Coordinates of C-alpha atoms and ligand atoms in Angstrom, one line a residue:
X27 CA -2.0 -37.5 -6.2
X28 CA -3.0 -35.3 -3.5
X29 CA -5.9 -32.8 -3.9
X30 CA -5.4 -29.4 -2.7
X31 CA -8.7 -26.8 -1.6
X32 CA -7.6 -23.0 -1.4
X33 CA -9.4 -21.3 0.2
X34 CA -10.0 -17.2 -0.1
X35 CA -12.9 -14.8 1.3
X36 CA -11.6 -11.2 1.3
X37 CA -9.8 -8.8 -0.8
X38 CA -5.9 -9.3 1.2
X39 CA -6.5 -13.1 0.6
X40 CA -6.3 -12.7 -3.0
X41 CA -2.8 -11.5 -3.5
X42 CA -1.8 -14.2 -1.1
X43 CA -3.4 -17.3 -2.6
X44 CA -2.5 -16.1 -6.5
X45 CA 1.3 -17.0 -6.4
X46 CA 0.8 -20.3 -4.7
X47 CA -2.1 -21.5 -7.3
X48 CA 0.3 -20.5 -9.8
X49 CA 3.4 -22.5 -8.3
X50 CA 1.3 -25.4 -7.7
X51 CA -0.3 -25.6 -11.4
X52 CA 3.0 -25.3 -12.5
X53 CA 4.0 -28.4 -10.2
X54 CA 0.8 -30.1 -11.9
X55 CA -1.0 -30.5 -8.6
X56 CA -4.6 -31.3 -8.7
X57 CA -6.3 -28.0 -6.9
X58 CA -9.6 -26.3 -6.4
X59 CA -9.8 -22.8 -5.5
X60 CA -13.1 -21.4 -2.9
X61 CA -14.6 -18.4 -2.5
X62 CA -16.7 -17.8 0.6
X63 CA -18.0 -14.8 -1.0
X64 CA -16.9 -12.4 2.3
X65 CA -16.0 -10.0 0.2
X66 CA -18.5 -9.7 -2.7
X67 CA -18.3 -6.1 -4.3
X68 CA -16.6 -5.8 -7.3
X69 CA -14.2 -3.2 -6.8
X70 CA -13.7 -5.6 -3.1
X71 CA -13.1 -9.1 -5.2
X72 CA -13.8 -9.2 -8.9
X73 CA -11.0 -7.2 -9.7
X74 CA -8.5 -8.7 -8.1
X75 CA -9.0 -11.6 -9.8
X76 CA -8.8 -10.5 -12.9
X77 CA -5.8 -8.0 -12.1
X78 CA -4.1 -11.0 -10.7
X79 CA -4.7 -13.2 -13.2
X80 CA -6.3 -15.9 -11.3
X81 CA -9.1 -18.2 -12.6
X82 CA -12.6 -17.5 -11.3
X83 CA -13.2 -19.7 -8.2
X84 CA -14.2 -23.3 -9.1
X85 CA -16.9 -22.6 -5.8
X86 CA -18.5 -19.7 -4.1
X87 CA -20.4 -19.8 -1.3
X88 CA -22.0 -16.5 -1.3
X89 CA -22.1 -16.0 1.9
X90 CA -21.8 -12.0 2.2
X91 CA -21.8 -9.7 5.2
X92 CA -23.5 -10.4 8.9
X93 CA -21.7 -10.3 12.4
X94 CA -19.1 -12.6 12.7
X95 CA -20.6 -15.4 14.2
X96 CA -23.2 -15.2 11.4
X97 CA -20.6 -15.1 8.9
X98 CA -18.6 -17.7 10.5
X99 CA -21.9 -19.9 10.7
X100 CA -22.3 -19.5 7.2
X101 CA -19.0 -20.8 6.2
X102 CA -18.9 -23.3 7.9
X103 CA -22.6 -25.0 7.2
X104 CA -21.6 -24.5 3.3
X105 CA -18.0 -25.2 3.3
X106 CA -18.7 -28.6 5.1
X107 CA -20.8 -29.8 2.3
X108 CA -18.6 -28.5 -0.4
X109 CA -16.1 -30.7 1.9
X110 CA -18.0 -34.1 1.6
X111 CA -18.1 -33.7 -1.9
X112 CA -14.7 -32.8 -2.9
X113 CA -12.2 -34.6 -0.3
X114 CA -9.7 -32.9 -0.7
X115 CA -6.5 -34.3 1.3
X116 CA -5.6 -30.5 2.3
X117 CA -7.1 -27.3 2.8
X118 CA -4.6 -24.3 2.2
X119 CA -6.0 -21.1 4.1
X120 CA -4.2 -17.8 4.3
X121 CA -4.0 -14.7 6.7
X122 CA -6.2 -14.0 9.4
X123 CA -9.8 -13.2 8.4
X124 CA -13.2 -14.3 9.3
X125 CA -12.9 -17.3 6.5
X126 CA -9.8 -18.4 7.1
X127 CA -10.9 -19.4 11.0
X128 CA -14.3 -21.0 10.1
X129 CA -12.7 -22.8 7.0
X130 CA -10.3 -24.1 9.4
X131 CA -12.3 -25.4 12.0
X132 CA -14.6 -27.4 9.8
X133 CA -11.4 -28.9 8.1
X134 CA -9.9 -30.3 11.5
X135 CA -12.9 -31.8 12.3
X136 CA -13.4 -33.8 9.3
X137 CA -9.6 -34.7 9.2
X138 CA -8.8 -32.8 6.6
X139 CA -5.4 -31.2 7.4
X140 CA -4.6 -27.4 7.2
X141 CA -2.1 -25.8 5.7
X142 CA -1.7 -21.9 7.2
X143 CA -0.1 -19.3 4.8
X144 CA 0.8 -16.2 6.7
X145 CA 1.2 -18.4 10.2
X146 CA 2.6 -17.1 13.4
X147 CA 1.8 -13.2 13.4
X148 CA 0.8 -12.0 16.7
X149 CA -0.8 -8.6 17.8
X150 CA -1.4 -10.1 21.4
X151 CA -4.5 -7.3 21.0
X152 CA -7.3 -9.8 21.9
X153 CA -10.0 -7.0 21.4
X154 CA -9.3 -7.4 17.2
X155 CA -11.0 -10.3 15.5
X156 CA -8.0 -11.0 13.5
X157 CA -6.2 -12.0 16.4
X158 CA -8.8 -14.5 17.4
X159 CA -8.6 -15.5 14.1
X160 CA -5.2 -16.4 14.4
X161 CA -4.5 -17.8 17.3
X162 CA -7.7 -20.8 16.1
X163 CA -6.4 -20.9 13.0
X164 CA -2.7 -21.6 14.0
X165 CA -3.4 -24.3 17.1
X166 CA -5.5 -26.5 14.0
X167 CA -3.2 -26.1 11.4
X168 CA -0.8 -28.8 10.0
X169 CA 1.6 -27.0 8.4
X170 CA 2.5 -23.4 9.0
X171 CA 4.3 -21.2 6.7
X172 CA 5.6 -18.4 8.6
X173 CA 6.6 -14.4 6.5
X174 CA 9.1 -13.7 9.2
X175 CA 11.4 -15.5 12.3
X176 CA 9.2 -13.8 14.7
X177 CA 6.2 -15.9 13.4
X178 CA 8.5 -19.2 14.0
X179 CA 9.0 -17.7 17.8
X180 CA 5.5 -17.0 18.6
X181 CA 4.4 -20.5 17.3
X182 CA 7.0 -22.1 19.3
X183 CA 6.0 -20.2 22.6
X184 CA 2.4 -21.3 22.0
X185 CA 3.8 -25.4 21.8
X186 CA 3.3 -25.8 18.2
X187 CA 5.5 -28.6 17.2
X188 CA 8.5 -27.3 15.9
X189 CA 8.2 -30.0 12.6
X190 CA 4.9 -28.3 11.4
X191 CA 6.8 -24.8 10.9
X192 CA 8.5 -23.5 8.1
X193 CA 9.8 -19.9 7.5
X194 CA 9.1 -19.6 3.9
X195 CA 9.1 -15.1 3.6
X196 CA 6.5 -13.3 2.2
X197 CA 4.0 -14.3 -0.3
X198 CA 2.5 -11.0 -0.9
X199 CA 5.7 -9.7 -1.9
X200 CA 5.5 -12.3 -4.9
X201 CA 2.5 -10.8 -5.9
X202 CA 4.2 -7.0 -5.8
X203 CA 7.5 -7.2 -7.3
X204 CA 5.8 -9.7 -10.3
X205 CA 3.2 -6.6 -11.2
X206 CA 5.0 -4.0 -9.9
X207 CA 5.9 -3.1 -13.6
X208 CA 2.7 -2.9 -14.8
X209 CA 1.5 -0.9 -11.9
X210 CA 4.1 1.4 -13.3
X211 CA 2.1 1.0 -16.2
X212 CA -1.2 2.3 -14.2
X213 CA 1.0 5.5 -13.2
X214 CA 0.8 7.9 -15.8
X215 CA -3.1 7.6 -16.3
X216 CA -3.8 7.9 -12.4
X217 CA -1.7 11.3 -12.1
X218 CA -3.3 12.6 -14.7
X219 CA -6.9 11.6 -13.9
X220 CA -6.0 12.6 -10.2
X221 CA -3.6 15.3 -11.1
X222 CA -1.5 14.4 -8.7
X223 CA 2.1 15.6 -7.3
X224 CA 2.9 15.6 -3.3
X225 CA 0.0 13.6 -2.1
X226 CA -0.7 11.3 1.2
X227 CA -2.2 7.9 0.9
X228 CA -4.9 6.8 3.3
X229 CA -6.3 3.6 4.4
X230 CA -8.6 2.9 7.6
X231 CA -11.3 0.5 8.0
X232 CA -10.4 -1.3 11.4
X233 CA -13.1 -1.5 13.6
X234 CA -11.2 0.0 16.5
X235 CA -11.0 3.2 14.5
X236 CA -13.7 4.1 12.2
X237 CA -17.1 2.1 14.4
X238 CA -17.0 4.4 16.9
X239 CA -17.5 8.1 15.5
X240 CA -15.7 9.9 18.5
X241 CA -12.7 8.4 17.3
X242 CA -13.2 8.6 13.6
X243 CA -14.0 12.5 14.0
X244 CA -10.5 12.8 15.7
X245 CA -8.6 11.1 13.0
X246 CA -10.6 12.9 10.1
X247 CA -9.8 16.4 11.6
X248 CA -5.9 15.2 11.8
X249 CA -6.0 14.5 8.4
X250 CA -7.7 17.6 7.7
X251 CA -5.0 19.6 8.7
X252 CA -2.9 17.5 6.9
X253 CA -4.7 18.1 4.0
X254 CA -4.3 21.9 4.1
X255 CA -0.4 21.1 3.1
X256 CA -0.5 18.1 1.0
X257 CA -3.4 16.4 -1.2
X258 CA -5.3 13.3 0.7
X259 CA -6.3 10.6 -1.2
X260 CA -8.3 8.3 0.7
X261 CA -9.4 5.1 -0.8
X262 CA -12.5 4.2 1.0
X263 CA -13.7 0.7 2.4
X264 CA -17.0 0.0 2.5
X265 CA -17.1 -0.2 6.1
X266 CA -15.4 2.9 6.4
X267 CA -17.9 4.8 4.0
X268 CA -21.1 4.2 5.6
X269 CA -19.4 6.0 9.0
X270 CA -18.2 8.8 7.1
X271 CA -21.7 8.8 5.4
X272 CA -23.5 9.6 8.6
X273 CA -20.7 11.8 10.1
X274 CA -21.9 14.2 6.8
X275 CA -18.2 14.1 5.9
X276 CA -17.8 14.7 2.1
X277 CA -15.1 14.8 0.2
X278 CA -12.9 17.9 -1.1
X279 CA -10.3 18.9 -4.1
X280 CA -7.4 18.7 -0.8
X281 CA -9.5 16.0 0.9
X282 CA -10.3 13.1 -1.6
X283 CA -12.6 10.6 -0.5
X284 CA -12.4 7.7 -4.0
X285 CA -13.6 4.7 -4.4
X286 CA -11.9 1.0 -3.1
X287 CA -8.8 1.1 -6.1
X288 CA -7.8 -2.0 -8.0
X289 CA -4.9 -4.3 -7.1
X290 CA -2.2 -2.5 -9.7
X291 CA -4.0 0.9 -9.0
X292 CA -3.5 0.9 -5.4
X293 CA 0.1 -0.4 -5.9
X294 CA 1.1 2.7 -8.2
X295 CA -0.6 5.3 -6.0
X296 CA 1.3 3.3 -2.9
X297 CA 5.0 3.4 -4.7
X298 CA 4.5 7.3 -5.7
X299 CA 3.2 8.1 -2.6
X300 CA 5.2 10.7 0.2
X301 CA 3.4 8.7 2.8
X302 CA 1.3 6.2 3.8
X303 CA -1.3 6.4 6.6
X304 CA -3.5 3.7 7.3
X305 CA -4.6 0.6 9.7
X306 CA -4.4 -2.3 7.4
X307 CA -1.9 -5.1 7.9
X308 CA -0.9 -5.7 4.4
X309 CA 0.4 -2.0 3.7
X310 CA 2.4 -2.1 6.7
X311 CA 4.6 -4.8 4.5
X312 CA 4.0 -3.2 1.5
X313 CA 5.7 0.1 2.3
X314 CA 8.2 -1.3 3.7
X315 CA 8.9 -3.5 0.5
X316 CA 8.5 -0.6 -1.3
X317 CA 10.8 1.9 1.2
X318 CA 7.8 4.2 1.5
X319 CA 7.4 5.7 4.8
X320 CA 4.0 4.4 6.6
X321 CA 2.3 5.5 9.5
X322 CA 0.2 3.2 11.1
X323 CA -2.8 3.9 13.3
X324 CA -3.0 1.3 15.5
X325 CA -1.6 0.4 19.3
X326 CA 0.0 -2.5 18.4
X327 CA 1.3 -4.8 14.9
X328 CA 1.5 -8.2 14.2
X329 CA 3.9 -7.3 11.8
X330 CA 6.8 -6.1 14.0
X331 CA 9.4 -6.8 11.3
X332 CA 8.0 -3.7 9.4
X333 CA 9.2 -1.7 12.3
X334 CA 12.2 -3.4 13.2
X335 CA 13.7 -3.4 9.7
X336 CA 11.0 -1.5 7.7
X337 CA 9.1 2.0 7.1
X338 CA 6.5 1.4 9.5
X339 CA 5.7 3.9 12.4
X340 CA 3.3 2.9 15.2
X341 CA 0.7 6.0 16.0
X342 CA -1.9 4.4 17.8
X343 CA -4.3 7.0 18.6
X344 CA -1.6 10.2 18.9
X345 CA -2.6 12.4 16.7
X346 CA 0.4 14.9 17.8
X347 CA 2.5 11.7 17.0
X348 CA 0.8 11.6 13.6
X349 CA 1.2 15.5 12.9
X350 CA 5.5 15.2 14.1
X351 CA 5.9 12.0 12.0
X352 CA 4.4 13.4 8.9
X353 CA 6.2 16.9 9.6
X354 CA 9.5 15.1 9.9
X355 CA 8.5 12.8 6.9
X356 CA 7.9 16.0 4.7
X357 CA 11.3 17.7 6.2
X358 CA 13.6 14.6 4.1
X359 CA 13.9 12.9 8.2
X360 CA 11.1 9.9 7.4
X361 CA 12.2 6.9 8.4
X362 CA 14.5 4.4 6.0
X363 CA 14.5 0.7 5.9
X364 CA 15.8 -2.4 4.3
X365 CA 13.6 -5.7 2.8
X366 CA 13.0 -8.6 5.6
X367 CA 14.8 -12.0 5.0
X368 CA 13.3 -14.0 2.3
X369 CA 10.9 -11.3 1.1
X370 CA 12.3 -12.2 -1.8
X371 CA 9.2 -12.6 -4.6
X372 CA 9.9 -16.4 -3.8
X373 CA 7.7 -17.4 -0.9
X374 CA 5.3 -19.0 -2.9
X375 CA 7.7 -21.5 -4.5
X376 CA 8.8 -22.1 -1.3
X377 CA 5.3 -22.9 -0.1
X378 CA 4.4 -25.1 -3.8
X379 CA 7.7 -27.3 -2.9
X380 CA 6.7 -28.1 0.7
X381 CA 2.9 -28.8 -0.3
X382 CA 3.7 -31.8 -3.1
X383 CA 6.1 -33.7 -1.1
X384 CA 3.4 -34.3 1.7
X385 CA 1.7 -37.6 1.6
Ligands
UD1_27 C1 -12.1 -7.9 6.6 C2 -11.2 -8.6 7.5 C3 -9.9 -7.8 7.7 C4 -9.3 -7.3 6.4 C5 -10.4 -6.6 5.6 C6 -9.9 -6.1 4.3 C7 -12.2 -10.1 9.2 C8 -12.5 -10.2 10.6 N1 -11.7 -8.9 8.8 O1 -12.6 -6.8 7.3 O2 -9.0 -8.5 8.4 O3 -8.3 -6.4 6.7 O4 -11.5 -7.5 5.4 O5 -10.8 -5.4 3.6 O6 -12.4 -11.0 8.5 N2 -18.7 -4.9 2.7 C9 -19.2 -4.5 1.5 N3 -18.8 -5.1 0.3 C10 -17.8 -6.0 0.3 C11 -17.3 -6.5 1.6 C12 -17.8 -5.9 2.7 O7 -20.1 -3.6 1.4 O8 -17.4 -6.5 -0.7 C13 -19.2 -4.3 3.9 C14 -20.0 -5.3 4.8 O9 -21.3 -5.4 4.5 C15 -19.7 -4.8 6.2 C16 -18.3 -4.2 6.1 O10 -18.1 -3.9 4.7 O11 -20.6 -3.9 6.5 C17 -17.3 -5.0 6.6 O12 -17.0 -6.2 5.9 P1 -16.4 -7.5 6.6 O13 -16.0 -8.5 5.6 O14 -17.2 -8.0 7.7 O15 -15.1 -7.0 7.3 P2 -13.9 -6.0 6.8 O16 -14.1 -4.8 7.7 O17 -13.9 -5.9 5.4

């Protein structure tokens, strides 16, 4: 039978990779789960795991922070032993992060083939890593499971063979709707530790906004004034905190500033929340699963579909934009959408089905 090598490094690989371990264990299929140890706090990793219900990684390379071609380096030096040991037959590798590119390169050039879960998204915004990340990733990958058609269309453009794609949905969503309920369970705790009503959620950690400090200050004093009408509660990355940190920004009963929230946490205070505003990819989806208004702060998405047919509102930098979206978000006019095709909480059985009938 074939052997299968998942492979994870930061916190939005974990709800990805959970639903497809558990669909393949329940096909029987021999599989190994890796760490690279990119993300390494344990509000960052741990607890995922353990809200997820995933095994601890049979491997982790520890290979922790450093610039990317550091970090890359380091992936690749360990993973490539780990590699001659094990054999797998396939390497499954998922979004769009700093280990999914290195884990991928090594595997193509030891023959091991790639399987890509969350293939085909396209920012065409060069100047973010993730796109790099991508774009390598995809043109050495053997099989492609695409969350949405426009995926499928931005494969074919770049001459992927159509054979190696397959439109399978959304395998986040799989992880959402199956703990959605006990996120609910998480609800009644966290507004009343929080004491919480009307509130706006916060995420930022994008390099583009929170590394340089001229435009961190300008997004900080937007959601200032957003703060004077509505509660902020702004879960904070570690890259994000270290800025804030040195721009002396602290935190306030209006302006919260909390620490990185678990997986069921962060889905509770997402589905009770007026509005989301935040640069992270996985959110944009999220909300729009979950039919909350988002706002996103960034030029461009690689996620379309969450504008198309979803919640999500592109900001970029306009913080007038922000201020008149969140106005006309408060005022009942925020934006109403409907679930994508095949976000359906079935992606990953989609995926398990396609990986055992390979040979
Ligand atoms: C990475 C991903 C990004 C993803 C994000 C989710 C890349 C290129 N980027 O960005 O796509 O949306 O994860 O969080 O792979 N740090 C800690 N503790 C940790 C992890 C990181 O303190 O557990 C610190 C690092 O030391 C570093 C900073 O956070 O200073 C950034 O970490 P890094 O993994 O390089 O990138 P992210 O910004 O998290």
């Amino acid at each position: 039978m074939l052997k299968f090598l998942h492979i994870v490094g930061t916190r939005p690989n974990f709800m990805k990779a959970a639903p497809v371990l558990a669909a393949m264990s329940a096909r029987n299929v021999p599989q190994l789960l890796l760490h690279t140890g990119q993300h390494y706090d344990a509000n960052m990793s741990d607890v995922f795991f353990e809200q997820l219900g995933m095994s601890p990684p049979d491997i982790n390379l520890e290979v922790g922070s450093g610039s990317h071609a550091a970090q890359a380096a380091e992936v690749m030096m360990r993973l490539e032993k780990v590699l001659i040991e094990q054999r797998p037959d396939w390497i499954v590798v998922y979004g769009d992060v700093n280990s999914t590119m290195a884990a991928s390169l090594v595997a193509s050039k030891m023959g091991i083939r790639i399987a890509h879960v969350e293939a085909g998204l396209r920012s065409r915004d060069r100047s973010m890593p993730e796109e790099i990340n991508r774009l390598v990733t995809d043109q050495l990958a053997d099989l492609l499971f695409t969350p949405s058609k426009d995926g499928d269309e931005n494969l074919i453009r770049e001459g992927i063979p159509k054979e190696k794609i397959r439109f399978v949905g959304n395998v986040m969503i799989d992880t959402l709707a199956r703990l959605l309920p006990q996120a609910d369970l998480k609800w009644s705790q966290l507004k009343s530790r929080f004491e919480l009503t009307d509130y706006v959620l916060v995420t930022l950690h994008r390099p583009s906004n929170v590394d340089d400090e001229h435009t961190l200050k300008e997004i900080v004093s937007a959601l200032e004034t957003i703060a004077k009408s509505m509660v902020v509660m702004f879960p904070v990355h570690p890259r994000t905190k270290g800025k804030l940190a040195a721009m002396g920004f602290e935190s306030s009963v209006q302006f919260r500033l909390i620490e990185p929230q678990g997986y069921l946490e962060f889905l509770a205070l997402q589905r009770h929340a007026r509005v989301l505003i935040t640069d992270s990819g996985g959110i944009q989806e999220e909300t729009t699963y979950l039919g909350i208004p988002c706002l996103t702060l960034r030029e461009n998405t690689e996620r379309p579909i969450t504008i198309s047919e979803g919640t999500n509102v592109l900001i970029g930098r306009d913080m007038n934009l922000l201020m008149s979206e969140f106005n006309a978000i408060v005022a009942g006019r925020g934006k109403k959408g409907s679930v994508p095709d095949l976000w359906d909480g079935k992606a990953s059985e989609r995926i398990a089905d396609i990986l055992v009938h390979q040979s």
